[in-house]
Amino acid sequence: MAKCRKVTAKRIACRTLTACLLALISVPGFAVAGDSGANRNLLSYAEITDLYTQNSLSPELGLRLNTILTEPFVGNFAVSPERPALASSSLLGTYVRVAHWNIQRGLEYDALEAVLDSEERTVAMLDPVKFPLGSPAREAVLEQAAHLRAADVIVMNEVDWGLRRSGYRNIPEELAARLGRYYAFGVEFVELSPVNRSMNVKTPRDPSEPSDEIDTEKYKGLHGTAIISRFPLENVRLVPFKYQPYDWFATEKKGVSFIEKGKRRLVKEVFLEKAMKEVRRGGRTMLIAEITDPRFPAGRVTIVGTHIESRTSPANRQRQLKELLETIKPIRTSVIVAGDMNTSTTDMTPTTLERELRMRFGKPEFWVKTGINQVLGFGMLRDAASATITFGRNYGDPTVRHIPFLMPNEERKFFSLLKAFRFEDGGSFDFRGEPSRSAGNNKNTLANSNQRDKKGFVTTFRLPRPVKFIGKFKLDWIFVKPVHLFDPSNYQGSYLFAPHFGRTLTAVNSVVEGRISDHAPLTVDLPLAEPALGKRKN
């Protein structure tokens, strides 16, 4: 007892500091550097099984699930405490390169790691017949891989931790350790379908999984968004969307309608796309972190990684976007938002007969078309022509103008919201596009930050075997709030930390047979001073 009373002031201070740190870690949505998965009390396999079997969770399990879905994992594998060297060019001066990549769960992790690690490992992955020495295809892959390796920050969607399909790897931690970087990982979902298939062999399983047996010691079932950075990550937050338009647990567990089953079967047969039942707990989220460096404007930049819902309508994706914008509105420094926005221009809500009838007969467009058909007498021809023109306009460019009844584009408002949005300091996202600052010398909306093609944008997603244009979409985006831009289309405004030469790297995906991912990586360069390029007249 006497010894206990002789605790020194120094030891008391240490204990107090430790208690404060523990209190901070316990605050939902907050994590400190070094809070890696090894130090967290993850869900046991028995608890993950209960997540599937129990529709209503016990208070204790519900709290543990909430912790997983609201507290990010943060780690530090930086090889040196010194500031990282930054690239520079004659056009931009010193700049930061930011990348985004939906890695499709990390199914091809070895190839992913090789591309991001070194040229030597990338070359070793190349098929000498498909990529012979000196061939344009080989040069394109190696150039794009080198370009991607130079990224200072990479935002990743569809990142696995502890799932058999990706070798039970803790992908964000393993990748950060290999590259010698800081990382943050936010869980979107705890995946439950593999658990169900293991319990019930009659339930269809993912063909990529060779058996129904699960390693219960390795299975963590975590899937989400990651940020891999050369710079320290601070103020890391995981903010789930309050509005979740699709219930991945109840709806998928219940099963879909015969119409939806037919649609998914058609997608699978025609496009070889896996459209299987996915039972999971959780929802879409925002992973927010600040990167710090005295060379940055104001010393720090905010990175927002997100994944907008796929199985819903454009209107519901816009609701999630509004929520994201309200969350980041107070930020007064530069902001980079990167992610898979699922801007397919289509309503992907799982359907029912009742919903199909309501969509057709309840919309004013139906009655307008019906009236025109009755008067003109060529309804089928007119509908076919209208659908062809609409698809042609929207393909690869979800930003095109919405023309009600005739050539609709329900996704247009997503970009209108972004363009009209203002941060509390008056700042805006950069929507500029001009040949001298864009890859491929293209112009028009967002060309500086997202690579445009001759028509629309270079598509970022494609099904395994698309039919010509069908099955390709521009789903992935990088949006940037520069330092002093208060009008998103002001070509006379500042270009300090503004997006330049946004690229979509399609060739690097072909390093392995079947592609590294069904999504291509994106990059954009952000100069740390006003670049030497001249300004275009409005």
mmCIF file of N, CA and C in Angstrom, residues 302-408:
data_model
loop_
_atom_site.group_PDB
_atom_site.id
_atom_site.type_symbol
_atom_site.label_atom_id
_atom_site.label_comp_id
_atom_site.label_asym_id
_atom_site.label_seq_id
_atom_site.Cartn_x
_atom_site.Cartn_y
_atom_site.Cartn_z
ATOM 1 N N THR A 302 -7.062 18.176 -47.200
ATOM 2 C CA THR A 302 -8.022 17.159 -46.774
ATOM 3 C C THR A 302 -8.305 16.184 -47.915
ATOM 4 N N ILE A 303 -8.207 14.893 -47.616
ATOM 5 C CA ILE A 303 -8.507 13.826 -48.575
ATOM 6 C C ILE A 303 -9.818 13.170 -48.154
ATOM 7 N N VAL A 304 -10.736 13.029 -49.103
ATOM 8 C CA VAL A 304 -12.018 12.366 -48.840
ATOM 9 C C VAL A 304 -12.159 11.200 -49.805
ATOM 10 N N GLY A 305 -12.130 9.992 -49.265
ATOM 11 C CA GLY A 305 -12.375 8.807 -50.078
ATOM 12 C C GLY A 305 -13.794 8.322 -49.838
ATOM 13 N N THR A 306 -14.524 8.064 -50.907
ATOM 14 C CA THR A 306 -15.916 7.652 -50.739
ATOM 15 C C THR A 306 -16.319 6.674 -51.831
ATOM 16 N N HIS A 307 -17.465 6.029 -51.601
ATOM 17 C CA HIS A 307 -18.022 5.070 -52.566
ATOM 18 C C HIS A 307 -19.530 5.244 -52.523
ATOM 19 N N ILE A 308 -20.074 5.934 -53.514
ATOM 20 C CA ILE A 308 -21.504 6.211 -53.563
ATOM 21 C C ILE A 308 -22.248 4.924 -53.952
ATOM 22 N N GLU A 309 -23.470 4.774 -53.442
ATOM 23 C CA GLU A 309 -24.226 3.535 -53.635
ATOM 24 C C GLU A 309 -24.446 3.191 -55.112
ATOM 25 N N SER A 310 -24.322 1.910 -55.425
ATOM 26 C CA SER A 310 -24.542 1.427 -56.795
ATOM 27 C C SER A 310 -25.981 0.996 -57.007
ATOM 28 N N ARG A 311 -26.530 0.221 -56.095
ATOM 29 C CA ARG A 311 -27.870 -0.341 -56.297
ATOM 30 C C ARG A 311 -28.950 0.658 -55.886
ATOM 31 N N THR A 312 -29.030 1.718 -56.660
ATOM 32 C CA THR A 312 -30.036 2.738 -56.397
ATOM 33 C C THR A 312 -30.183 3.615 -57.634
ATOM 34 N N SER A 313 -30.948 4.676 -57.478
ATOM 35 C CA SER A 313 -31.232 5.584 -58.594
ATOM 36 C C SER A 313 -30.286 6.779 -58.573
ATOM 37 N N PRO A 314 -30.163 7.496 -59.696
ATOM 38 C CA PRO A 314 -29.368 8.727 -59.695
ATOM 39 C C PRO A 314 -29.830 9.726 -58.638
ATOM 40 N N ALA A 315 -31.141 9.820 -58.411
ATOM 41 C CA ALA A 315 -31.651 10.766 -57.410
ATOM 42 C C ALA A 315 -31.144 10.427 -56.021
ATOM 43 N N ASN A 316 -31.061 9.145 -55.694
ATOM 44 C CA ASN A 316 -30.561 8.754 -54.378
ATOM 45 C C ASN A 316 -29.059 8.931 -54.261
ATOM 46 N N ARG A 317 -28.347 8.767 -55.361
ATOM 47 C CA ARG A 317 -26.904 9.060 -55.333
ATOM 48 C C ARG A 317 -26.680 10.547 -55.065
ATOM 49 N N GLN A 318 -27.571 11.369 -55.590
ATOM 50 C CA GLN A 318 -27.477 12.805 -55.344
ATOM 51 C C GLN A 318 -27.736 13.133 -53.885
ATOM 52 N N ARG A 319 -28.625 12.396 -53.239
ATOM 53 C CA ARG A 319 -28.863 12.601 -51.812
ATOM 54 C C ARG A 319 -27.601 12.299 -51.002
ATOM 55 N N GLN A 320 -26.902 11.237 -51.365
ATOM 56 C CA GLN A 320 -25.654 10.932 -50.665
ATOM 57 C C GLN A 320 -24.598 11.994 -50.943
ATOM 58 N N LEU A 321 -24.550 12.489 -52.184
ATOM 59 C CA LEU A 321 -23.602 13.557 -52.505
ATOM 60 C C LEU A 321 -23.877 14.795 -51.661
ATOM 61 N N LYS A 322 -25.139 15.171 -51.527
ATOM 62 C CA LYS A 322 -25.486 16.336 -50.709
ATOM 63 C C LYS A 322 -24.994 16.159 -49.276
ATOM 64 N N GLU A 323 -25.141 14.962 -48.755
ATOM 65 C CA GLU A 323 -24.689 14.685 -47.391
ATOM 66 C C GLU A 323 -23.171 14.811 -47.291
ATOM 67 N N LEU A 324 -22.475 14.315 -48.294
ATOM 68 C CA LEU A 324 -21.016 14.452 -48.310
ATOM 69 C C LEU A 324 -20.613 15.921 -48.340
ATOM 70 N N LEU A 325 -21.275 16.696 -49.188
ATOM 71 C CA LEU A 325 -20.921 18.112 -49.317
ATOM 72 C C LEU A 325 -21.179 18.873 -48.027
ATOM 73 N N GLU A 326 -22.262 18.561 -47.335
ATOM 74 C CA GLU A 326 -22.542 19.217 -46.057
ATOM 75 C C GLU A 326 -21.492 18.843 -45.015
ATOM 76 N N THR A 327 -20.980 17.626 -45.094
ATOM 77 C CA THR A 327 -19.964 17.174 -44.142
ATOM 78 C C THR A 327 -18.663 17.936 -44.315
ATOM 79 N N ILE A 328 -18.268 18.207 -45.563
ATOM 80 C CA ILE A 328 -16.971 18.841 -45.812
ATOM 81 C C ILE A 328 -17.076 20.351 -45.977
ATOM 82 N N LYS A 329 -18.261 20.902 -45.939
ATOM 83 C CA LYS A 329 -18.458 22.332 -46.199
ATOM 84 C C LYS A 329 -17.607 23.248 -45.323
ATOM 85 N N PRO A 330 -17.405 22.955 -44.027
ATOM 86 C CA PRO A 330 -16.615 23.870 -43.188
ATOM 87 C C PRO A 330 -15.117 23.887 -43.488
ATOM 88 N N ILE A 331 -14.608 22.952 -44.285
ATOM 89 C CA ILE A 331 -13.161 22.839 -44.498
ATOM 90 C C ILE A 331 -12.651 24.049 -45.285
ATOM 91 N N ARG A 332 -11.618 24.700 -44.753
ATOM 92 C CA ARG A 332 -11.119 25.940 -45.348
ATOM 93 C C ARG A 332 -9.817 25.745 -46.124
ATOM 94 N N THR A 333 -9.250 24.554 -46.068
ATOM 95 C CA THR A 333 -8.041 24.269 -46.844
ATOM 96 C C THR A 333 -8.428 23.554 -48.135
ATOM 97 N N SER A 334 -7.432 23.184 -48.933
ATOM 98 C CA SER A 334 -7.709 22.449 -50.170
ATOM 99 C C SER A 334 -8.327 21.092 -49.853
ATOM 100 N N VAL A 335 -9.189 20.634 -50.748
ATOM 101 C CA VAL A 335 -9.910 19.365 -50.548
ATOM 102 C C VAL A 335 -9.830 18.538 -51.822
ATOM 103 N N ILE A 336 -9.599 17.243 -51.665
ATOM 104 C CA ILE A 336 -9.621 16.304 -52.779
ATOM 105 C C ILE A 336 -10.643 15.227 -52.457
ATOM 106 N N VAL A 337 -11.647 15.104 -53.293
ATOM 107 C CA VAL A 337 -12.656 14.050 -53.155
ATOM 108 C C VAL A 337 -12.430 13.041 -54.265
ATOM 109 N N ALA A 338 -12.229 11.784 -53.889
ATOM 110 C CA ALA A 338 -11.958 10.744 -54.886
ATOM 111 C C ALA A 338 -12.765 9.505 -54.550
ATOM 112 N N GLY A 339 -13.301 8.857 -55.584
ATOM 113 C CA GLY A 339 -14.033 7.635 -55.309
ATOM 114 C C GLY A 339 -14.831 7.138 -56.492
ATOM 115 N N ASP A 340 -15.391 5.971 -56.286
ATOM 116 C CA ASP A 340 -16.316 5.374 -57.246
ATOM 117 C C ASP A 340 -17.689 5.961 -56.958
ATOM 118 N N MET A 341 -18.156 6.837 -57.844
ATOM 119 C CA MET A 341 -19.424 7.537 -57.638
ATOM 120 C C MET A 341 -20.603 6.801 -58.287
ATOM 121 N N ASN A 342 -20.320 5.708 -58.996
ATOM 122 C CA ASN A 342 -21.359 4.907 -59.648
ATOM 123 C C ASN A 342 -22.281 5.732 -60.546
ATOM 124 N N THR A 343 -21.708 6.677 -61.271
ATOM 125 C CA THR A 343 -22.475 7.561 -62.156
ATOM 126 C C THR A 343 -22.751 6.862 -63.481
ATOM 127 N N SER A 344 -23.565 5.829 -63.424
ATOM 128 C CA SER A 344 -23.851 5.002 -64.598
ATOM 129 C C SER A 344 -24.930 5.602 -65.484
ATOM 130 N N THR A 345 -25.603 6.658 -65.033
ATOM 131 C CA THR A 345 -26.753 7.318 -65.677
ATOM 132 C C THR A 345 -27.982 6.423 -65.673
ATOM 133 N N THR A 346 -27.936 5.308 -64.956
ATOM 134 C CA THR A 346 -29.065 4.383 -64.929
ATOM 135 C C THR A 346 -29.512 4.118 -63.503
ATOM 136 N N ASP A 347 -30.756 3.676 -63.372
ATOM 137 C CA ASP A 347 -31.316 3.284 -62.082
ATOM 138 C C ASP A 347 -31.004 1.808 -61.872
ATOM 139 N N MET A 348 -30.133 1.514 -60.902
ATOM 140 C CA MET A 348 -29.724 0.143 -60.646
ATOM 141 C C MET A 348 -30.422 -0.449 -59.427
ATOM 142 N N THR A 349 -31.519 0.159 -58.984
ATOM 143 C CA THR A 349 -32.267 -0.374 -57.857
ATOM 144 C C THR A 349 -32.819 -1.752 -58.220
ATOM 145 N N PRO A 350 -32.589 -2.783 -57.395
ATOM 146 C CA PRO A 350 -33.211 -4.082 -57.671
ATOM 147 C C PRO A 350 -34.709 -3.931 -57.849
ATOM 148 N N THR A 351 -35.240 -4.568 -58.865
ATOM 149 C CA THR A 351 -36.588 -4.242 -59.297
ATOM 150 C C THR A 351 -37.610 -5.312 -58.937
ATOM 151 N N THR A 352 -38.869 -4.906 -58.985
ATOM 152 C CA THR A 352 -40.010 -5.795 -58.820
ATOM 153 C C THR A 352 -41.011 -5.444 -59.917
ATOM 154 N N LEU A 353 -41.976 -6.319 -60.115
ATOM 155 C CA LEU A 353 -43.003 -6.046 -61.107
ATOM 156 C C LEU A 353 -43.753 -4.771 -60.767
ATOM 157 N N GLU A 354 -44.102 -4.602 -59.492
ATOM 158 C CA GLU A 354 -44.822 -3.403 -59.071
ATOM 159 C C GLU A 354 -44.016 -2.149 -59.362
ATOM 160 N N ARG A 355 -42.709 -2.225 -59.094
ATOM 161 C CA ARG A 355 -41.860 -1.046 -59.325
ATOM 162 C C ARG A 355 -41.745 -0.747 -60.815
ATOM 163 N N GLU A 356 -41.621 -1.776 -61.628
ATOM 164 C CA GLU A 356 -41.527 -1.550 -63.070
ATOM 165 C C GLU A 356 -42.788 -0.884 -63.609
ATOM 166 N N LEU A 357 -43.942 -1.332 -63.145
ATOM 167 C CA LEU A 357 -45.197 -0.733 -63.594
ATOM 168 C C LEU A 357 -45.303 0.714 -63.128
ATOM 169 N N ARG A 358 -44.906 0.955 -61.863
ATOM 170 C CA ARG A 358 -44.992 2.306 -61.318
ATOM 171 C C ARG A 358 -44.047 3.251 -62.054
ATOM 172 N N MET A 359 -42.852 2.748 -62.380
ATOM 173 C CA MET A 359 -41.884 3.587 -63.091
ATOM 174 C C MET A 359 -42.405 3.986 -64.466
ATOM 175 N N ARG A 360 -43.082 3.065 -65.129
ATOM 176 C CA ARG A 360 -43.547 3.354 -66.476
ATOM 177 C C ARG A 360 -44.854 4.143 -66.500
ATOM 178 N N PHE A 361 -45.822 3.666 -65.728
ATOM 179 C CA PHE A 361 -47.152 4.276 -65.810
ATOM 180 C C PHE A 361 -47.312 5.469 -64.867
ATOM 181 N N GLY A 362 -46.398 5.590 -63.901
ATOM 182 C CA GLY A 362 -46.518 6.692 -62.951
ATOM 183 C C GLY A 362 -45.731 7.915 -63.345
ATOM 184 N N LYS A 363 -44.886 7.810 -64.380
ATOM 185 C CA LYS A 363 -44.051 8.930 -64.795
ATOM 186 C C LYS A 363 -44.737 9.736 -65.901
ATOM 187 N N PRO A 364 -44.608 11.057 -65.852
ATOM 188 C CA PRO A 364 -45.214 11.867 -66.911
ATOM 189 C C PRO A 364 -44.632 11.565 -68.283
ATOM 190 N N GLU A 365 -43.366 11.101 -68.320
ATOM 191 C CA GLU A 365 -42.753 10.784 -69.598
ATOM 192 C C GLU A 365 -43.569 9.722 -70.348
ATOM 193 N N PHE A 366 -44.120 8.767 -69.594
ATOM 194 C CA PHE A 366 -44.885 7.705 -70.230
ATOM 195 C C PHE A 366 -46.085 8.269 -70.968
ATOM 196 N N TRP A 367 -46.788 9.183 -70.304
ATOM 197 C CA TRP A 367 -48.002 9.723 -70.915
ATOM 198 C C TRP A 367 -47.675 10.643 -72.094
ATOM 199 N N VAL A 368 -46.567 11.377 -71.992
ATOM 200 C CA VAL A 368 -46.142 12.211 -73.121
ATOM 201 C C VAL A 368 -45.807 11.337 -74.326
ATOM 202 N N LYS A 369 -45.015 10.272 -74.086
ATOM 203 C CA LYS A 369 -44.654 9.375 -75.179
ATOM 204 C C LYS A 369 -45.894 8.711 -75.775
ATOM 205 N N THR A 370 -46.820 8.308 -74.905
ATOM 206 C CA THR A 370 -48.035 7.654 -75.388
ATOM 207 C C THR A 370 -48.829 8.586 -76.291
ATOM 208 N N GLY A 371 -48.936 9.857 -75.888
ATOM 209 C CA GLY A 371 -49.662 10.834 -76.700
ATOM 210 C C GLY A 371 -49.015 11.046 -78.047
ATOM 211 N N ILE A 372 -47.688 11.163 -78.063
ATOM 212 C CA ILE A 372 -46.962 11.353 -79.325
ATOM 213 C C ILE A 372 -47.156 10.139 -80.222
ATOM 214 N N ASN A 373 -47.067 8.955 -79.616
ATOM 215 C CA ASN A 373 -47.227 7.731 -80.403
ATOM 216 C C ASN A 373 -48.603 7.652 -81.057
ATOM 217 N N GLN A 374 -49.636 8.039 -80.299
ATOM 218 C CA GLN A 374 -50.991 7.981 -80.834
ATOM 219 C C GLN A 374 -51.167 8.948 -82.002
ATOM 220 N N VAL A 375 -50.576 10.138 -81.869
ATOM 221 C CA VAL A 375 -50.739 11.165 -82.900
ATOM 222 C C VAL A 375 -49.936 10.826 -84.146
ATOM 223 N N LEU A 376 -48.674 10.400 -83.945
ATOM 224 C CA LEU A 376 -47.785 10.193 -85.076
ATOM 225 C C LEU A 376 -47.827 8.768 -85.624
ATOM 226 N N GLY A 377 -48.223 7.814 -84.779
ATOM 227 C CA GLY A 377 -48.399 6.462 -85.277
ATOM 228 C C GLY A 377 -47.125 5.679 -85.514
ATOM 229 N N PHE A 378 -46.004 6.110 -84.929
ATOM 230 C CA PHE A 378 -44.782 5.316 -85.107
ATOM 231 C C PHE A 378 -44.062 5.198 -83.761
ATOM 232 N N GLY A 379 -44.813 4.744 -82.781
ATOM 233 C CA GLY A 379 -44.294 4.694 -81.409
ATOM 234 C C GLY A 379 -43.050 3.859 -81.242
ATOM 235 N N MET A 380 -43.055 2.632 -81.776
ATOM 236 C CA MET A 380 -41.907 1.751 -81.583
ATOM 237 C C MET A 380 -40.654 2.325 -82.230
ATOM 238 N N LEU A 381 -40.800 2.859 -83.426
ATOM 239 C CA LEU A 381 -39.661 3.453 -84.124
ATOM 240 C C LEU A 381 -39.148 4.668 -83.368
ATOM 241 N N ARG A 382 -40.095 5.503 -82.893
ATOM 242 C CA ARG A 382 -39.693 6.703 -82.176
ATOM 243 C C ARG A 382 -38.971 6.352 -80.868
ATOM 244 N N ASP A 383 -39.489 5.346 -80.136
ATOM 245 C CA ASP A 383 -38.856 4.936 -78.892
ATOM 246 C C ASP A 383 -37.456 4.393 -79.138
ATOM 247 N N ALA A 384 -37.298 3.601 -80.195
ATOM 248 C CA ALA A 384 -35.985 3.039 -80.507
ATOM 249 C C ALA A 384 -34.987 4.134 -80.857
ATOM 250 N N ALA A 385 -35.443 5.103 -81.659
ATOM 251 C CA ALA A 385 -34.565 6.215 -82.043
ATOM 252 C C ALA A 385 -34.193 7.046 -80.831
ATOM 253 N N SER A 386 -35.180 7.315 -79.963
ATOM 254 C CA SER A 386 -34.928 8.119 -78.767
ATOM 255 C C SER A 386 -33.941 7.422 -77.844
ATOM 256 N N ALA A 387 -34.124 6.107 -77.650
ATOM 257 C CA ALA A 387 -33.219 5.359 -76.777
ATOM 258 C C ALA A 387 -31.804 5.358 -77.333
ATOM 259 N N THR A 388 -31.671 5.211 -78.649
ATOM 260 C CA THR A 388 -30.351 5.199 -79.280
ATOM 261 C C THR A 388 -29.650 6.538 -79.128
ATOM 262 N N ILE A 389 -30.388 7.620 -79.371
ATOM 263 C CA ILE A 389 -29.808 8.959 -79.247
ATOM 264 C C ILE A 389 -29.417 9.240 -77.798
ATOM 265 N N THR A 390 -30.303 8.861 -76.858
ATOM 266 C CA THR A 390 -30.033 9.101 -75.434
ATOM 267 C C THR A 390 -28.788 8.353 -75.002
ATOM 268 N N PHE A 391 -28.674 7.082 -75.386
ATOM 269 C CA PHE A 391 -27.501 6.309 -75.015
ATOM 270 C C PHE A 391 -26.245 6.905 -75.630
ATOM 271 N N GLY A 392 -26.344 7.320 -76.887
ATOM 272 C CA GLY A 392 -25.189 7.908 -77.557
ATOM 273 C C GLY A 392 -24.715 9.182 -76.882
ATOM 274 N N ARG A 393 -25.655 9.996 -76.397
ATOM 275 C CA ARG A 393 -25.291 11.239 -75.705
ATOM 276 C C ARG A 393 -24.662 10.940 -74.354
ATOM 277 N N ASN A 394 -25.235 9.978 -73.622
ATOM 278 C CA ASN A 394 -24.814 9.738 -72.246
ATOM 279 C C ASN A 394 -23.577 8.858 -72.143
ATOM 280 N N TYR A 395 -23.286 8.084 -73.188
ATOM 281 C CA TYR A 395 -22.173 7.148 -73.095
ATOM 282 C C TYR A 395 -20.867 7.881 -72.783
ATOM 283 N N GLY A 396 -20.248 7.501 -71.697
ATOM 284 C CA GLY A 396 -18.960 8.067 -71.323
ATOM 285 C C GLY A 396 -19.013 9.478 -70.804
ATOM 286 N N ASP A 397 -20.194 10.087 -70.739
ATOM 287 C CA ASP A 397 -20.276 11.471 -70.266
ATOM 288 C C ASP A 397 -21.571 11.709 -69.487
ATOM 289 N N PRO A 398 -21.579 11.368 -68.214
ATOM 290 C CA PRO A 398 -22.780 11.597 -67.404
ATOM 291 C C PRO A 398 -23.015 13.059 -67.062
ATOM 292 N N THR A 399 -22.166 13.957 -67.589
ATOM 293 C CA THR A 399 -22.353 15.388 -67.321
ATOM 294 C C THR A 399 -23.205 16.071 -68.389
ATOM 295 N N VAL A 400 -23.583 15.347 -69.466
ATOM 296 C CA VAL A 400 -24.303 16.008 -70.556
ATOM 297 C C VAL A 400 -25.659 16.522 -70.073
ATOM 298 N N ARG A 401 -26.189 17.475 -70.797
ATOM 299 C CA ARG A 401 -27.419 18.158 -70.415
ATOM 300 C C ARG A 401 -28.613 17.201 -70.365
ATOM 301 N N HIS A 402 -29.448 17.397 -69.361
ATOM 302 C CA HIS A 402 -30.677 16.622 -69.209
ATOM 303 C C HIS A 402 -31.790 17.295 -70.000
ATOM 304 N N ILE A 403 -32.346 16.581 -70.964
ATOM 305 C CA ILE A 403 -33.454 17.104 -71.759
ATOM 306 C C ILE A 403 -34.671 16.235 -71.464
ATOM 307 N N PRO A 404 -35.573 16.706 -70.605
ATOM 308 C CA PRO A 404 -36.713 15.878 -70.191
ATOM 309 C C PRO A 404 -37.492 15.338 -71.373
ATOM 310 N N PHE A 405 -38.007 14.131 -71.205
ATOM 311 C CA PHE A 405 -38.850 13.424 -72.169
ATOM 312 C C PHE A 405 -38.060 12.931 -73.387
ATOM 313 N N LEU A 406 -37.264 13.798 -74.000
ATOM 314 C CA LEU A 406 -36.613 13.450 -75.263
ATOM 315 C C LEU A 406 -35.276 12.746 -75.061
ATOM 316 N N MET A 407 -34.348 13.385 -74.359
ATOM 317 C CA MET A 407 -33.014 12.820 -74.138
ATOM 318 C C MET A 407 -32.631 13.004 -72.670
ATOM 319 N N PRO A 408 -33.237 12.204 -71.792
ATOM 320 C CA PRO A 408 -33.002 12.390 -70.357
ATOM 321 C C PRO A 408 -31.610 11.953 -69.917
#
